[in-house]
Amino acid sequence: MGALGELERAVMDAVWDAGAAITAYDVQASLEQAQQRTWAVTTVLTVLGRLEKKGLVSSDRSARPHHYRAVASRADHVAELMHEALGETTDRSGVFSRFVGGISAEDADMLRSLLREG
Amino acid sequence: MTSVDLASAAAVPLLVPHATIVAVALLLAVVTIALAGPVPVALARASWPSRSPVLALLLWQAIGLAGGLSMIGALALGGYSLVPSWLALLPAAGLAVYLLTHLAITVVQVTRQRRRHLVLLDLLAAPHPTETATRVLDDAAPVAYCLPRGVGSVTVLSRGLLDTLDADALRAITAHERAHVEQRHDLLLLAFRAWRSALPWFPVAAYAEAEVAALIEMLADDVARRDVQDCDLARAILAVGAGRVSGAEPAEPSTRESDRFRRLAA
């Protein structure tokens, strides 16, 4: 992952950790604390804009400075990823290759007996 | 001018005897019917593909490709033998365009789904400390999958999986996923998925896809088995799969998925 990817992740972490709507200045402060490094507010705003375009962050532009909040929690997104990769509902063939889907009880027993012998 | 005049005006002199065109068209029609029914059914029922997945995969590709081409050819020649005009080729051209359009749509769909998934992975899954192109998803369920897309392929392992499995079993999983990535199995699946989406009313297309998917897993297992013991692979499969109920695959597949596990015991 490139430097921009790292920064996006750090900004997203700041938004998630905040739990409520925060401003770019709050994100900047949180980054500074986490990374011991100061990012320009314009950079933070650019990243927030990218995250918004990706549908991960929503903004309230009526407030000054603008407020940003996470569209969904970290756990929700992890659940979404797991569901996408493993769920039977979405058409995932060719998109993902999972190591193994579910296995039947008989197949599981057969593999267990193989392991006992080995 | 009547329509008959129009047809004769557009007529092209035949380079081969009419009877030959009819014969070839009929032959192609027979090939199409064979490749649409009895041949894939027999292949899906046979037991040897589990022993030689490579050969079986080649056959499935040949069946898919030849089936499509013979269908187009039969339509083109059949039409031409009835009306010797380029207008008679339109149905065949339409079919070709229809099939290619479905392939294009499938590519776009798959690419979009992958991109969206990768965006989230970038933000949520930390890079694995030692394995390259591998990410760790913070979830307790034991899960392993990969997003195969050539150079940018990513293997995803869950924290639950890393906590449960020993190094050898994990190595079996990464070797298996690496095989998918290196052999570009995603492209093969993509082609069969496009085939199914173009012919949704055609059950053979659905179970061809299921067969190909199962054979690909065997192939990746075989690559992994060069590096790891069968029992390591079996342990990994049990850890990931035992907690989940099987089934609900597209179409009702053969027992090919079980065959994958039976081969380890053989």
GROMACS .gro file of C-alpha atoms in nm:
model
  384
    1MET     CA    1   0.000   0.000   0.000
    2GLY     CA    2   0.132   0.344  -0.092
    3ALA     CA    3   0.181   0.642   0.138
    4LEU     CA    4  -0.159   0.778   0.040
    5GLY     CA    5  -0.320   0.449   0.132
    6GLU     CA    6  -0.154   0.462   0.473
    7LEU     CA    7  -0.279   0.814   0.528
    8GLU     CA    8  -0.630   0.723   0.419
    9ARG     CA    9  -0.628   0.443   0.668
   10ALA     CA   10  -0.503   0.667   0.948
   11VAL     CA   11  -0.768   0.930   0.871
   12MET     CA   12  -1.040   0.667   0.857
   13ASP     CA   13  -0.920   0.528   1.190
   14ALA     CA   14  -0.943   0.877   1.339
   15VAL     CA   15  -1.299   0.916   1.212
   16TRP     CA   16  -1.397   0.573   1.344
   17ASP     CA   17  -1.232   0.629   1.680
   18ALA     CA   18  -1.405   0.962   1.722
   19GLY     CA   19  -1.743   0.792   1.710
   20ALA     CA   20  -1.917   1.123   1.637
   21ALA     CA   21  -1.898   1.391   1.370
   22ILE     CA   22  -1.557   1.559   1.366
   23THR     CA   23  -1.382   1.831   1.172
   24ALA     CA   24  -1.064   1.814   0.968
   25TYR     CA   25  -0.889   1.992   1.255
   26ASP     CA   26  -0.992   1.713   1.493
   27VAL     CA   27  -0.860   1.457   1.246
   28GLN     CA   28  -0.536   1.653   1.218
   29ALA     CA   29  -0.495   1.655   1.594
   30SER     CA   30  -0.572   1.287   1.618
   31LEU     CA   31  -0.319   1.206   1.344
   32GLU     CA   32  -0.058   1.410   1.521
   33GLN     CA   33  -0.115   1.216   1.838
   34ALA     CA   34  -0.110   0.879   1.664
   35GLN     CA   35   0.179   0.940   1.424
   36GLN     CA   36   0.380   1.219   1.590
   37ARG     CA   37   0.357   1.392   1.258
   38THR     CA   38   0.172   1.703   1.146
   39TRP     CA   39  -0.032   1.694   0.828
   40ALA     CA   40  -0.159   2.010   0.662
   41VAL     CA   41  -0.532   2.055   0.704
   42THR     CA   42  -0.567   2.079   0.326
   43THR     CA   43  -0.413   1.732   0.297
   44VAL     CA   44  -0.652   1.597   0.557
   45LEU     CA   45  -0.943   1.757   0.370
   46THR     CA   46  -0.828   1.598   0.045
   47VAL     CA   47  -0.818   1.257   0.207
   48LEU     CA   48  -1.159   1.312   0.368
   49GLY     CA   49  -1.291   1.408   0.024
   50ARG     CA   50  -1.154   1.086  -0.123
   51LEU     CA   51  -1.306   0.882   0.156
   52GLU     CA   52  -1.637   1.056   0.099
   53LYS     CA   53  -1.622   0.972  -0.270
   54LYS     CA   54  -1.560   0.611  -0.177
   55GLY     CA   55  -1.876   0.619   0.033
   56LEU     CA   56  -1.707   0.566   0.367
   57VAL     CA   57  -1.750   0.912   0.515
   58SER     CA   58  -2.036   1.160   0.496
   59SER     CA   59  -2.004   1.531   0.549
   60ASP     CA   60  -2.223   1.804   0.688
   61ARG     CA   61  -2.133   2.111   0.491
   62SER     CA   62  -2.380   2.339   0.664
   63ALA     CA   63  -2.151   2.355   0.963
   64ARG     CA   64  -1.828   2.560   0.956
   65PRO     CA   65  -1.582   2.398   0.960
   66HIS     CA   66  -1.741   2.099   0.786
   67HIS     CA   67  -1.826   1.799   0.997
   68TYR     CA   68  -1.741   1.446   0.889
   69ARG     CA   69  -1.871   1.118   1.020
   70ALA     CA   70  -1.825   0.754   0.932
   71VAL     CA   71  -2.107   0.607   0.725
   72ALA     CA   72  -2.077   0.276   0.908
   73SER     CA   73  -1.872   0.145   1.196
   74ARG     CA   74  -1.554  -0.052   1.154
   75ALA     CA   75  -1.728  -0.369   1.270
   76ASP     CA   76  -2.008  -0.316   1.017
   77HIS     CA   77  -1.758  -0.289   0.736
   78VAL     CA   78  -1.571  -0.599   0.848
   79ALA     CA   79  -1.904  -0.782   0.856
   80GLU     CA   80  -1.975  -0.651   0.506
   81LEU     CA   81  -1.643  -0.781   0.379
   82MET     CA   82  -1.698  -1.120   0.538
   83HIS     CA   83  -2.047  -1.141   0.400
   84GLU     CA   84  -1.932  -1.050   0.053
   85ALA     CA   85  -1.649  -1.297   0.053
   86LEU     CA   86  -1.837  -1.583   0.214
   87GLY     CA   87  -2.204  -1.509   0.167
   88GLU     CA   88  -2.402  -1.723  -0.070
   89THR     CA   89  -2.631  -1.436  -0.164
   90THR     CA   90  -2.399  -1.229  -0.377
   91ASP     CA   91  -2.273  -1.363  -0.705
   92ARG     CA   92  -1.909  -1.388  -0.617
   93SER     CA   93  -1.770  -1.639  -0.864
   94GLY     CA   94  -1.470  -1.489  -1.035
   95VAL     CA   95  -1.462  -1.209  -0.780
   96PHE     CA   96  -1.335  -1.407  -0.484
   97SER     CA   97  -1.177  -1.739  -0.447
   98ARG     CA   98  -1.236  -1.875  -0.103
   99PHE     CA   99  -1.016  -2.145   0.029
  100VAL     CA  100  -1.314  -2.362   0.114
  101GLY     CA  101  -1.685  -2.298   0.153
  102GLY     CA  102  -1.887  -2.506   0.389
  103ILE     CA  103  -1.821  -2.877   0.411
  104SER     CA  104  -2.079  -3.140   0.491
  105ALA     CA  105  -2.075  -3.335   0.815
  106GLU     CA  106  -1.979  -3.655   0.629
  107ASP     CA  107  -1.687  -3.485   0.456
  108ALA     CA  108  -1.571  -3.339   0.785
  109ASP     CA  109  -1.584  -3.684   0.947
  110MET     CA  110  -1.388  -3.832   0.660
  111LEU     CA  111  -1.116  -3.567   0.693
  112ARG     CA  112  -1.102  -3.618   1.069
  113SER     CA  113  -1.055  -3.991   1.030
  114LEU     CA  114  -0.781  -3.921   0.776
  115LEU     CA  115  -0.605  -3.706   1.034
  116ARG     CA  116  -0.640  -3.974   1.302
  117GLU     CA  117  -0.475  -4.230   1.077
  118GLY     CA  118  -0.197  -3.997   0.970
  119MET     CA  119  -3.968  -0.383  -5.593
  120THR     CA  120  -4.089  -0.690  -5.409
  121SER     CA  121  -3.898  -0.855  -5.129
  122VAL     CA  122  -3.804  -1.142  -5.359
  123ASP     CA  123  -3.639  -0.897  -5.597
  124LEU     CA  124  -3.455  -0.743  -5.303
  125ALA     CA  125  -3.319  -1.076  -5.193
  126SER     CA  126  -3.199  -1.167  -5.540
  127ALA     CA  127  -3.045  -0.823  -5.583
  128ALA     CA  128  -2.841  -0.872  -5.267
  129ALA     CA  129  -2.756  -1.231  -5.352
  130VAL     CA  130  -2.393  -1.330  -5.368
  131PRO     CA  131  -2.287  -1.612  -5.598
  132LEU     CA  132  -2.226  -1.929  -5.400
  133LEU     CA  133  -1.863  -2.038  -5.386
  134VAL     CA  134  -1.949  -2.385  -5.267
  135PRO     CA  135  -2.241  -2.605  -5.368
  136HIS     CA  136  -2.560  -2.539  -5.179
  137ALA     CA  137  -2.576  -2.899  -5.061
  138THR     CA  138  -2.235  -2.866  -4.895
  139ILE     CA  139  -2.346  -2.558  -4.703
  140VAL     CA  140  -2.656  -2.738  -4.583
  141ALA     CA  141  -2.451  -3.041  -4.480
  142VAL     CA  142  -2.199  -2.835  -4.284
  143ALA     CA  143  -2.477  -2.634  -4.121
  144LEU     CA  144  -2.646  -2.956  -4.011
  145LEU     CA  145  -2.317  -3.098  -3.887
  146LEU     CA  146  -2.255  -2.785  -3.681
  147ALA     CA  147  -2.609  -2.804  -3.545
  148VAL     CA  148  -2.546  -3.161  -3.433
  149VAL     CA  149  -2.217  -3.057  -3.271
  150THR     CA  150  -2.394  -2.769  -3.097
  151ILE     CA  151  -2.662  -3.000  -2.959
  152ALA     CA  152  -2.403  -3.253  -2.845
  153LEU     CA  153  -2.198  -2.985  -2.670
  154ALA     CA  154  -2.507  -2.835  -2.513
  155GLY     CA  155  -2.630  -3.156  -2.359
  156PRO     CA  156  -2.489  -3.507  -2.362
  157VAL     CA  157  -2.118  -3.420  -2.366
  158PRO     CA  158  -2.114  -3.184  -2.064
  159VAL     CA  159  -2.357  -3.409  -1.876
  160ALA     CA  160  -2.128  -3.706  -1.927
  161LEU     CA  161  -1.825  -3.504  -1.823
  162ALA     CA  162  -1.999  -3.380  -1.509
  163ARG     CA  163  -2.097  -3.735  -1.414
  164ALA     CA  164  -1.761  -3.895  -1.484
  165SER     CA  165  -1.531  -3.966  -1.194
  166TRP     CA  166  -1.198  -3.929  -1.375
  167PRO     CA  167  -1.198  -3.543  -1.371
  168SER     CA  168  -1.125  -3.557  -0.998
  169ARG     CA  169  -0.807  -3.747  -1.081
  170SER     CA  170  -0.700  -3.520  -1.367
  171PRO     CA  171  -0.849  -3.177  -1.305
  172VAL     CA  172  -0.613  -3.016  -1.556
  173LEU     CA  173  -0.741  -3.227  -1.843
  174ALA     CA  174  -1.102  -3.185  -1.734
  175LEU     CA  175  -1.063  -2.807  -1.719
  176LEU     CA  176  -0.919  -2.804  -2.069
  177LEU     CA  177  -1.216  -3.007  -2.187
  178TRP     CA  178  -1.465  -2.771  -2.024
  179GLN     CA  179  -1.298  -2.477  -2.193
  180ALA     CA  180  -1.304  -2.657  -2.526
  181ILE     CA  181  -1.671  -2.745  -2.479
  182GLY     CA  182  -1.760  -2.386  -2.393
  183LEU     CA  183  -1.566  -2.235  -2.680
  184ALA     CA  184  -1.660  -2.494  -2.942
  185GLY     CA  185  -2.022  -2.489  -2.827
  186GLY     CA  186  -2.043  -2.115  -2.878
  187LEU     CA  187  -1.865  -2.119  -3.212
  188SER     CA  188  -2.063  -2.410  -3.353
  189MET     CA  189  -2.387  -2.243  -3.247
  190ILE     CA  190  -2.287  -1.925  -3.430
  191GLY     CA  191  -2.162  -2.125  -3.729
  192ALA     CA  192  -2.475  -2.337  -3.757
  193LEU     CA  193  -2.690  -2.027  -3.743
  194ALA     CA  194  -2.481  -1.846  -4.004
  195LEU     CA  195  -2.463  -2.134  -4.252
  196GLY     CA  196  -2.820  -2.243  -4.190
  197GLY     CA  197  -2.944  -1.892  -4.259
  198TYR     CA  198  -2.722  -1.858  -4.562
  199SER     CA  199  -2.841  -2.186  -4.710
  200LEU     CA  200  -3.200  -2.063  -4.687
  201VAL     CA  201  -3.140  -1.707  -4.809
  202PRO     CA  202  -2.811  -1.660  -4.990
  203SER     CA  203  -2.765  -1.301  -4.880
  204TRP     CA  204  -2.553  -1.131  -4.617
  205LEU     CA  205  -2.881  -1.049  -4.443
  206ALA     CA  206  -2.905  -1.418  -4.351
  207LEU     CA  207  -2.592  -1.377  -4.140
  208LEU     CA  208  -2.754  -1.122  -3.911
  209PRO     CA  209  -2.894  -1.372  -3.657
  210ALA     CA  210  -2.550  -1.532  -3.620
  211ALA     CA  211  -2.387  -1.191  -3.582
  212GLY     CA  212  -2.652  -1.097  -3.328
  213LEU     CA  213  -2.577  -1.407  -3.125
  214ALA     CA  214  -2.204  -1.335  -3.132
  215VAL     CA  215  -2.264  -0.978  -3.019
  216TYR     CA  216  -2.500  -1.100  -2.746
  217LEU     CA  217  -2.241  -1.343  -2.609
  218LEU     CA  218  -1.958  -1.089  -2.622
  219THR     CA  219  -2.176  -0.828  -2.454
  220HIS     CA  220  -2.240  -1.064  -2.165
  221LEU     CA  221  -1.869  -1.125  -2.135
  222ALA     CA  222  -1.806  -0.750  -2.124
  223ILE     CA  223  -2.082  -0.693  -1.866
  224THR     CA  224  -1.944  -0.971  -1.650
  225VAL     CA  225  -1.593  -0.826  -1.664
  226VAL     CA  226  -1.724  -0.485  -1.559
  227GLN     CA  227  -1.936  -0.631  -1.277
  228VAL     CA  228  -1.654  -0.841  -1.139
  229THR     CA  229  -1.404  -0.557  -1.163
  230ARG     CA  230  -1.640  -0.322  -0.982
  231GLN     CA  231  -1.712  -0.570  -0.703
  232ARG     CA  232  -1.342  -0.636  -0.658
  233ARG     CA  233  -1.253  -0.268  -0.651
  234ARG     CA  234  -1.515  -0.190  -0.388
  235HIS     CA  235  -1.398  -0.482  -0.178
  236LEU     CA  236  -1.035  -0.373  -0.210
  237VAL     CA  237  -1.117  -0.020  -0.096
  238LEU     CA  238  -1.254  -0.161   0.228
  239LEU     CA  239  -0.969  -0.408   0.264
  240ASP     CA  240  -0.715  -0.129   0.231
  241LEU     CA  241  -0.879   0.051   0.518
  242LEU     CA  242  -0.970  -0.240   0.741
  243ALA     CA  243  -0.721  -0.519   0.698
  244ALA     CA  244  -0.364  -0.474   0.814
  245PRO     CA  245  -0.085  -0.615   0.598
  246HIS     CA  246   0.038  -0.953   0.718
  247PRO     CA  247   0.369  -0.913   0.905
  248THR     CA  248   0.560  -1.169   0.699
  249GLU     CA  249   0.358  -1.286   0.398
  250THR     CA  250   0.356  -1.053   0.099
  251ALA     CA  251   0.030  -0.950  -0.067
  252THR     CA  252  -0.155  -1.088   0.234
  253ARG     CA  253  -0.387  -0.901   0.466
  254VAL     CA  254  -0.531  -0.984   0.803
  255LEU     CA  255  -0.895  -0.913   0.868
  256ASP     CA  256  -0.983  -0.860   1.231
  257ASP     CA  257  -1.261  -1.116   1.268
  258ALA     CA  258  -1.291  -1.414   1.496
  259ALA     CA  259  -1.430  -1.653   1.233
  260PRO     CA  260  -1.166  -1.865   1.058
  261VAL     CA  261  -1.170  -1.739   0.701
  262ALA     CA  262  -0.934  -1.745   0.403
  263TYR     CA  263  -0.998  -1.613   0.056
  264CYS     CA  264  -0.828  -1.420  -0.216
  265LEU     CA  265  -0.910  -1.152  -0.464
  266PRO     CA  266  -0.734  -1.273  -0.772
  267ARG     CA  267  -0.665  -1.005  -1.027
  268GLY     CA  268  -0.322  -1.059  -1.163
  269VAL     CA  269  -0.056  -0.828  -1.027
  270GLY     CA  270  -0.269  -0.666  -0.756
  271SER     CA  271  -0.398  -0.993  -0.608
  272VAL     CA  272  -0.457  -1.000  -0.235
  273THR     CA  273  -0.493  -1.296  -0.004
  274VAL     CA  274  -0.703  -1.233   0.305
  275LEU     CA  275  -0.672  -1.433   0.625
  276SER     CA  276  -0.881  -1.365   0.933
  277ARG     CA  277  -0.739  -1.321   1.280
  278GLY     CA  278  -0.952  -1.616   1.388
  279LEU     CA  279  -0.776  -1.832   1.132
  280LEU     CA  280  -0.427  -1.720   1.236
  281ASP     CA  281  -0.517  -1.794   1.598
  282THR     CA  282  -0.644  -2.146   1.527
  283LEU     CA  283  -0.400  -2.283   1.273
  284ASP     CA  284  -0.038  -2.385   1.301
  285ALA     CA  285   0.227  -2.271   1.054
  286ASP     CA  286   0.208  -2.581   0.831
  287ALA     CA  287  -0.167  -2.559   0.783
  288LEU     CA  288  -0.139  -2.187   0.711
  289ARG     CA  289   0.128  -2.263   0.456
  290ALA     CA  290  -0.115  -2.501   0.287
  291ILE     CA  291  -0.367  -2.220   0.256
  292THR     CA  292  -0.127  -1.962   0.121
  293ALA     CA  293   0.014  -2.212  -0.130
  294HIS     CA  294  -0.340  -2.296  -0.242
  295GLU     CA  295  -0.437  -1.930  -0.288
  296ARG     CA  296  -0.109  -1.850  -0.459
  297ALA     CA  297  -0.185  -2.119  -0.715
  298HIS     CA  298  -0.518  -1.952  -0.795
  299VAL     CA  299  -0.343  -1.622  -0.844
  300GLU     CA  300  -0.051  -1.749  -1.048
  301GLN     CA  301  -0.259  -1.968  -1.276
  302ARG     CA  302  -0.519  -1.694  -1.328
  303HIS     CA  303  -0.812  -1.916  -1.234
  304ASP     CA  304  -1.019  -1.602  -1.200
  305LEU     CA  305  -1.020  -1.556  -1.578
  306LEU     CA  306  -1.151  -1.907  -1.629
  307LEU     CA  307  -1.429  -1.854  -1.376
  308LEU     CA  308  -1.510  -1.522  -1.534
  309ALA     CA  309  -1.560  -1.683  -1.873
  310PHE     CA  310  -1.794  -1.947  -1.734
  311ARG     CA  311  -1.980  -1.691  -1.528
  312ALA     CA  312  -2.034  -1.486  -1.846
  313TRP     CA  313  -2.154  -1.801  -2.020
  314ARG     CA  314  -2.408  -1.863  -1.746
  315SER     CA  315  -2.529  -1.504  -1.741
  316ALA     CA  316  -2.575  -1.514  -2.120
  317LEU     CA  317  -2.771  -1.840  -2.100
  318PRO     CA  318  -2.964  -1.823  -1.772
  319TRP     CA  319  -3.232  -2.064  -1.895
  320PHE     CA  320  -2.974  -2.324  -1.980
  321PRO     CA  321  -2.895  -2.550  -1.681
  322VAL     CA  322  -2.577  -2.691  -1.836
  323ALA     CA  323  -2.415  -2.346  -1.825
  324ALA     CA  324  -2.482  -2.326  -1.451
  325TYR     CA  325  -2.337  -2.661  -1.365
  326ALA     CA  326  -2.048  -2.616  -1.604
  327GLU     CA  327  -1.957  -2.319  -1.387
  328ALA     CA  328  -1.996  -2.523  -1.067
  329GLU     CA  329  -1.783  -2.803  -1.212
  330VAL     CA  330  -1.512  -2.564  -1.325
  331ALA     CA  331  -1.510  -2.397  -0.983
  332ALA     CA  332  -1.468  -2.732  -0.806
  333LEU     CA  333  -1.197  -2.850  -1.047
  334ILE     CA  334  -1.005  -2.527  -0.995
  335GLU     CA  335  -1.004  -2.593  -0.621
  336MET     CA  336  -0.858  -2.939  -0.682
  337LEU     CA  337  -0.594  -2.792  -0.906
  338ALA     CA  338  -0.493  -2.539  -0.640
  339ASP     CA  339  -0.489  -2.820  -0.382
  340ASP     CA  340  -0.255  -3.019  -0.604
  341VAL     CA  341  -0.015  -2.725  -0.627
  342ALA     CA  342  -0.026  -2.681  -0.249
  343ARG     CA  343   0.036  -3.054  -0.197
  344ARG     CA  344   0.375  -3.020  -0.362
  345ASP     CA  345   0.480  -2.804  -0.067
  346VAL     CA  346   0.277  -2.937   0.222
  347GLN     CA  347   0.154  -3.268   0.355
  348ASP     CA  348  -0.199  -3.381   0.279
  349CYS     CA  349  -0.276  -3.378   0.650
  350ASP     CA  350  -0.178  -3.009   0.674
  351LEU     CA  351  -0.420  -2.929   0.395
  352ALA     CA  352  -0.690  -3.144   0.552
  353ARG     CA  353  -0.644  -2.964   0.886
  354ALA     CA  354  -0.674  -2.628   0.713
  355ILE     CA  355  -0.990  -2.734   0.527
  356LEU     CA  356  -1.146  -2.861   0.849
  357ALA     CA  357  -1.061  -2.545   1.038
  358VAL     CA  358  -1.217  -2.319   0.776
  359GLY     CA  359  -1.501  -2.534   0.650
  360ALA     CA  360  -1.624  -2.745   0.938
  361GLY     CA  361  -1.809  -2.462   1.107
  362ARG     CA  362  -2.002  -2.374   0.794
  363VAL     CA  363  -2.283  -2.564   0.634
  364SER     CA  364  -2.222  -2.657   0.275
  365GLY     CA  365  -2.456  -2.615  -0.014
  366ALA     CA  366  -2.638  -2.330  -0.185
  367GLU     CA  367  -2.396  -2.324  -0.473
  368PRO     CA  368  -2.529  -2.210  -0.811
  369ALA     CA  369  -2.722  -2.496  -0.964
  370GLU     CA  370  -2.724  -2.840  -0.812
  371PRO     CA  371  -2.370  -2.957  -0.869
  372SER     CA  372  -2.239  -3.306  -0.879
  373THR     CA  373  -2.049  -3.447  -0.588
  374ARG     CA  374  -1.736  -3.275  -0.718
  375GLU     CA  375  -1.693  -3.070  -0.402
  376SER     CA  376  -1.684  -3.384  -0.188
  377ASP     CA  377  -1.443  -3.538  -0.436
  378ARG     CA  378  -1.199  -3.264  -0.348
  379PHE     CA  379  -1.186  -3.388   0.009
  380ARG     CA  380  -1.198  -3.757  -0.079
  381ARG     CA  381  -0.881  -3.718  -0.287
  382LEU     CA  382  -0.689  -3.623   0.025
  383ALA     CA  383  -0.791  -3.947   0.191
  384ALA     CA  384  -0.699  -4.158  -0.111
   0.00000   0.00000   0.00000
